[in-house]
PDB file of C-alpha atoms in Angstrom:
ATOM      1  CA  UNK X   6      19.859 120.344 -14.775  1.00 85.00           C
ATOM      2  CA  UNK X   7      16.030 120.888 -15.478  1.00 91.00           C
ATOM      3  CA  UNK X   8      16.307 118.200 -17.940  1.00 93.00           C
ATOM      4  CA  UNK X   9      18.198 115.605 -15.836  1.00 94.00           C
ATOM      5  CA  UNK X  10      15.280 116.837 -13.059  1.00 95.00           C
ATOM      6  CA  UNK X  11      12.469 115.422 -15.451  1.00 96.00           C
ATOM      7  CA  UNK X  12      14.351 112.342 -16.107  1.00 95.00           C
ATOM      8  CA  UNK X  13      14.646 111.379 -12.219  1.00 92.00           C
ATOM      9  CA  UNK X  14      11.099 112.261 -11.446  1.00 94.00           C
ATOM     10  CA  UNK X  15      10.096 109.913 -14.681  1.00 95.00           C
ATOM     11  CA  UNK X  16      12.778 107.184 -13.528  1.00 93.00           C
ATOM     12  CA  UNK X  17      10.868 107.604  -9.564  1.00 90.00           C
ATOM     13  CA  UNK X  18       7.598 107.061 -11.146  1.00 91.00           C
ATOM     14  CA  UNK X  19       8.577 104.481 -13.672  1.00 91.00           C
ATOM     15  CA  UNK X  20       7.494 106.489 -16.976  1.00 93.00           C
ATOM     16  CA  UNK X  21      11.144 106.568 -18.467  1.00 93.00           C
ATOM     17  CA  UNK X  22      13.375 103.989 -18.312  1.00 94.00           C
ATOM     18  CA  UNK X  23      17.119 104.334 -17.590  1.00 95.00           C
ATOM     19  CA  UNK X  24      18.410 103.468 -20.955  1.00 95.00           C
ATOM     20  CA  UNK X  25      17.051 106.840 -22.066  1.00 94.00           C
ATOM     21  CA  UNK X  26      18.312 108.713 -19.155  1.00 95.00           C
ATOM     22  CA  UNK X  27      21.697 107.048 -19.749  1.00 95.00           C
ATOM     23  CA  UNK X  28      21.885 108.005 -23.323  1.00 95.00           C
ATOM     24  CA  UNK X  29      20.621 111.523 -22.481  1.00 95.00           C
ATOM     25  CA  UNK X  30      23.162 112.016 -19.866  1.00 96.00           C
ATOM     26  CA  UNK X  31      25.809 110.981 -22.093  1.00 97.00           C
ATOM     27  CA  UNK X  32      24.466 113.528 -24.495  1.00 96.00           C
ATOM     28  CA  UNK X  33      24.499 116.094 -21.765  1.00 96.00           C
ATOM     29  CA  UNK X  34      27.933 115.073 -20.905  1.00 97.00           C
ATOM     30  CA  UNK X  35      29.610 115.487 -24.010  1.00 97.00           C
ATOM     31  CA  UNK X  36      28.508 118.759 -24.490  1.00 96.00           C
ATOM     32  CA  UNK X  37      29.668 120.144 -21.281  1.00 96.00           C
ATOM     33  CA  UNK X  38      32.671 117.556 -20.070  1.00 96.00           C
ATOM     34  CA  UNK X  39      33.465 120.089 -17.309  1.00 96.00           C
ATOM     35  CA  UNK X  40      29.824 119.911 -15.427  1.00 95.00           C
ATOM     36  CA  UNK X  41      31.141 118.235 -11.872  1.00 96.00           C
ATOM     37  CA  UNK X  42      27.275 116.973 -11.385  1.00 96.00           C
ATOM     38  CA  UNK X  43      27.108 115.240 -14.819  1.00 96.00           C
ATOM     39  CA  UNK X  44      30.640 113.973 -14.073  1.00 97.00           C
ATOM     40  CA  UNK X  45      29.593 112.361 -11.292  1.00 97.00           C
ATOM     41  CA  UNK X  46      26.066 110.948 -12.569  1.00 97.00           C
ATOM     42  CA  UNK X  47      28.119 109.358 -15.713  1.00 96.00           C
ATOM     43  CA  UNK X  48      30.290 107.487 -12.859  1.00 97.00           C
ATOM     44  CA  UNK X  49      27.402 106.738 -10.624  1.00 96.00           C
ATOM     45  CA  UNK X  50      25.662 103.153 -11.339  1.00 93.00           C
ATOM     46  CA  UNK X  51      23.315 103.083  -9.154  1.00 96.00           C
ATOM     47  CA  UNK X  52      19.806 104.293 -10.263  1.00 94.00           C
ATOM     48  CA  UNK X  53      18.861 105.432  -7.022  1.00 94.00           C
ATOM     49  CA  UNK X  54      21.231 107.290  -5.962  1.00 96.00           C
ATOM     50  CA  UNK X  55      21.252 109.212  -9.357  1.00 96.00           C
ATOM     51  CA  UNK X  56      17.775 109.855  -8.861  1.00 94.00           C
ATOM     52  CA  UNK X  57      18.967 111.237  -5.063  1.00 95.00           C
ATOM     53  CA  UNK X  58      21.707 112.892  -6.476  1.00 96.00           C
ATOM     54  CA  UNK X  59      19.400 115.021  -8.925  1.00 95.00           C
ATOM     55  CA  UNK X  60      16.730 115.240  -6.638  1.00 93.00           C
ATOM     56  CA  UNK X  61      19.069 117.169  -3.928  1.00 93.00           C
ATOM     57  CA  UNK X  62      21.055 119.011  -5.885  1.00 94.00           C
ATOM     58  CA  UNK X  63      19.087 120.849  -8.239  1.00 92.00           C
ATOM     59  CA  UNK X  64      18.397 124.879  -7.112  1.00 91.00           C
ATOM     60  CA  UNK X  65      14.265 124.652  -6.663  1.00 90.00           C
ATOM     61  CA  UNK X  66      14.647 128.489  -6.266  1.00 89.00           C
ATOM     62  CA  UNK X  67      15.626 129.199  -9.082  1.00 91.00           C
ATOM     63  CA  UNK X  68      14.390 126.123 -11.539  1.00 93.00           C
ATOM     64  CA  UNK X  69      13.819 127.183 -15.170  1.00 94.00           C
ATOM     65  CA  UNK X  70       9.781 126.124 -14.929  1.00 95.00           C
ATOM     66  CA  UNK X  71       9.072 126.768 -17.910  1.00 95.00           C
ATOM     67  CA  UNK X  72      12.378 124.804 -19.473  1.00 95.00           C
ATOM     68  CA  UNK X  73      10.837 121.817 -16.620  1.00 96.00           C
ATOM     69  CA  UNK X  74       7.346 122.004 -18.252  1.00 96.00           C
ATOM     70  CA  UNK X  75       8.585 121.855 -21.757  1.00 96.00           C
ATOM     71  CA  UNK X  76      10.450 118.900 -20.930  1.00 96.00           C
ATOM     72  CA  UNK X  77       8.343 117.025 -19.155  1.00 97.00           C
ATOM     73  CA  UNK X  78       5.726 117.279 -21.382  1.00 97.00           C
ATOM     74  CA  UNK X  79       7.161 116.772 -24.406  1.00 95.00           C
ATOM     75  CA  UNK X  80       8.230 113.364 -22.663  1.00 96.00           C
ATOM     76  CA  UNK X  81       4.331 113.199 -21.208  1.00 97.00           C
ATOM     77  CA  UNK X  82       3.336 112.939 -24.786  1.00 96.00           C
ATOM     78  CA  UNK X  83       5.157 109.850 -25.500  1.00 95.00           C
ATOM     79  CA  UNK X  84       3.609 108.288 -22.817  1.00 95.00           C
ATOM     80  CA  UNK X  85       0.057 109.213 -23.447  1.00 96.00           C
ATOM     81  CA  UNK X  86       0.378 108.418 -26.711  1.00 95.00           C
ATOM     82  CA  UNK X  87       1.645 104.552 -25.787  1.00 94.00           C
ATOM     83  CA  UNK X  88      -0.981 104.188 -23.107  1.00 91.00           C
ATOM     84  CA  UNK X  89      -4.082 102.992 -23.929  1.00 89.00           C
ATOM     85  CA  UNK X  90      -5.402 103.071 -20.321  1.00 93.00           C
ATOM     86  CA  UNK X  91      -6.432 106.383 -19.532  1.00 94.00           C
ATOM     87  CA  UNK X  92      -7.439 105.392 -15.611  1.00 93.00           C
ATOM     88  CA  UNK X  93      -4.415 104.442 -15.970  1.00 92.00           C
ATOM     89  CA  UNK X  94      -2.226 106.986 -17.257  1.00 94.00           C
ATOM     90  CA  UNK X  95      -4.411 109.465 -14.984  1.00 94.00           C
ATOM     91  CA  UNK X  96      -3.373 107.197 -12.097  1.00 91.00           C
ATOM     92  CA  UNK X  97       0.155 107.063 -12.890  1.00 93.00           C
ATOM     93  CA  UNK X  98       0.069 111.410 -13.252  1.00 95.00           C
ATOM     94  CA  UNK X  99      -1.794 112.086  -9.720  1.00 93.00           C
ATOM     95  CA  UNK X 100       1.187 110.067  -8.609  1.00 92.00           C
ATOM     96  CA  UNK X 101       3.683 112.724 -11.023  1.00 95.00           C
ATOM     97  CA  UNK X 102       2.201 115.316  -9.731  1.00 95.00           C
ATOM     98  CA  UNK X 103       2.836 114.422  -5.714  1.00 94.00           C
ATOM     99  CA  UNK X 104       6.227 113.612  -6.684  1.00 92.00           C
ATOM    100  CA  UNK X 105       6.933 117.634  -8.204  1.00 94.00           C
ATOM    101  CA  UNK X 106       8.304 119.888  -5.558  1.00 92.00           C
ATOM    102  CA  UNK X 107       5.700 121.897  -3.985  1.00 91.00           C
ATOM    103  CA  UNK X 108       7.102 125.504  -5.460  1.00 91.00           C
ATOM    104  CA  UNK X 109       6.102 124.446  -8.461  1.00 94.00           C
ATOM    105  CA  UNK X 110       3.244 121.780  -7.900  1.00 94.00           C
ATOM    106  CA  UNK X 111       0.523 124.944  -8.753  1.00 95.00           C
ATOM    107  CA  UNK X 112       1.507 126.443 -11.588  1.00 95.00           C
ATOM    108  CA  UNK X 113      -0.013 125.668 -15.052  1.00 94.00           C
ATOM    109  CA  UNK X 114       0.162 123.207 -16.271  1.00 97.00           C
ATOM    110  CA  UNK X 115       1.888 121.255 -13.750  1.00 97.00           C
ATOM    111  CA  UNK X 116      -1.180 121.477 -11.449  1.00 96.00           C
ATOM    112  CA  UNK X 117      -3.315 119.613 -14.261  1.00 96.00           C
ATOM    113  CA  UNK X 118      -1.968 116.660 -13.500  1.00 96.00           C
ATOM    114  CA  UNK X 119      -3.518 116.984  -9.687  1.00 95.00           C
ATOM    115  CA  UNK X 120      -6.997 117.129 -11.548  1.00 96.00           C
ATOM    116  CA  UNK X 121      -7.226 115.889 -14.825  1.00 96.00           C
ATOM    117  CA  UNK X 122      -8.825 112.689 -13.738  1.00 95.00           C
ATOM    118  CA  UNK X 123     -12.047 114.124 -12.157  1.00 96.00           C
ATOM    119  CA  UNK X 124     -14.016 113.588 -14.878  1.00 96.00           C
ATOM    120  CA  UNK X 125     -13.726 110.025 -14.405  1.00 94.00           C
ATOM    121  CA  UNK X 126     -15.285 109.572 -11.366  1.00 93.00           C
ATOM    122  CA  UNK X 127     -18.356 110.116 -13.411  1.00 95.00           C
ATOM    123  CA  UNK X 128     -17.332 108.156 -16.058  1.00 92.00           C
ATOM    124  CA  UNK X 129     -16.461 110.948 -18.466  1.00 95.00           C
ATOM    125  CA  UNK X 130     -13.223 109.552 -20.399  1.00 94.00           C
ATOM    126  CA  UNK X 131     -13.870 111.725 -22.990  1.00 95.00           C
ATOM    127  CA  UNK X 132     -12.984 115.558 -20.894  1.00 97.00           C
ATOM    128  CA  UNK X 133     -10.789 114.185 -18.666  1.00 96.00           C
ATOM    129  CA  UNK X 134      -8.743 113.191 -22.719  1.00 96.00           C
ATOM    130  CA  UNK X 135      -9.360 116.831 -23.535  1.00 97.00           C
ATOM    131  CA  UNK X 136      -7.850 118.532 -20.236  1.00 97.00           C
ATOM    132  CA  UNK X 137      -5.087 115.880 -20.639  1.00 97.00           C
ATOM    133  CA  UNK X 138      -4.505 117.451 -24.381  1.00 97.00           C
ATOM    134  CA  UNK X 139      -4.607 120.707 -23.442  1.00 97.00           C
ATOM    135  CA  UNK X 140      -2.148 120.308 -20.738  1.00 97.00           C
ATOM    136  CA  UNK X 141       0.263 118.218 -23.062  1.00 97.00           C
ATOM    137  CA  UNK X 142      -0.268 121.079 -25.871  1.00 97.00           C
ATOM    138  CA  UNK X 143       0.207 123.843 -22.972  1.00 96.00           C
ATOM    139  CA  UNK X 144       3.804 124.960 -24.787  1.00 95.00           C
ATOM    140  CA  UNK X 145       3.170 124.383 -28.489  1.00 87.00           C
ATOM    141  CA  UNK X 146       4.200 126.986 -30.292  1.00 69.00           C
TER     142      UNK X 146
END
């Protein structure tokens, strides 16, 4: 469900679109036909409410954090490498970042999305690209 959980956060904040959760649900589905929650996001339509439906079903207790981070930034990636922007992109993660639960809004590198963009107050585009690499590069291997 960690997986599905990244999608709906990126879906809230507009950094995925729903062609790619739909095709990664389908995925999902296929490989586990008797999972009632992906049963019933493969029938539901509605964006929203799949985003709902993830959002209030997933265990925050006992989320696989480290399965969330990989995910998320391994999708991150794709969108730092297609922005040009970085106000921007930094703009659009502060707004990631508020939408995380709060059990997990502090723990590396999750919270480097709350501050990655202080360097450009003072203009420095150059560090705030660095702790946005680092962060991105947090699970490589």
């Amino acid at each position: 469900m960690e997986e599905l959980f990244v999608y709906a956060i990126l879906l809230y904040e507009d950094l995925a679109t729903e062609n790619e959760y739909k095709k990664r649900l389908d995925e999902l589905f296929l490989n586990d036909p008797e999972n009632d929650d992906l049963l019933y996001l493969e029938w539901e339509t509605d964006i929203k409410k799949a985003i709902i439906y993830v959002r209030t079903h997933i265990d925050y207790k006992n989320l696989d954090v480290e399965r969330f981070g990989r995910i998320l930034m391994s999708k991150l990636k794709v969108v730092y490498a297609n922005c040009s922007d970085i106000k921007c992109f930094a703009g659009r993660m502060y707004g990631l970042w508020e939408s995380l639960p709060g059990n997990i809004q502090n723990i590396e590198p999750l919270w480097t999305l709350c501050y990655a963009d202080d360097p450009l107050s003072w203009g420095d585009e150059e560090q705030t690209r660095n702790i946005y690499e680092r962060m991105l590069d947090y699970y490589k291997d």
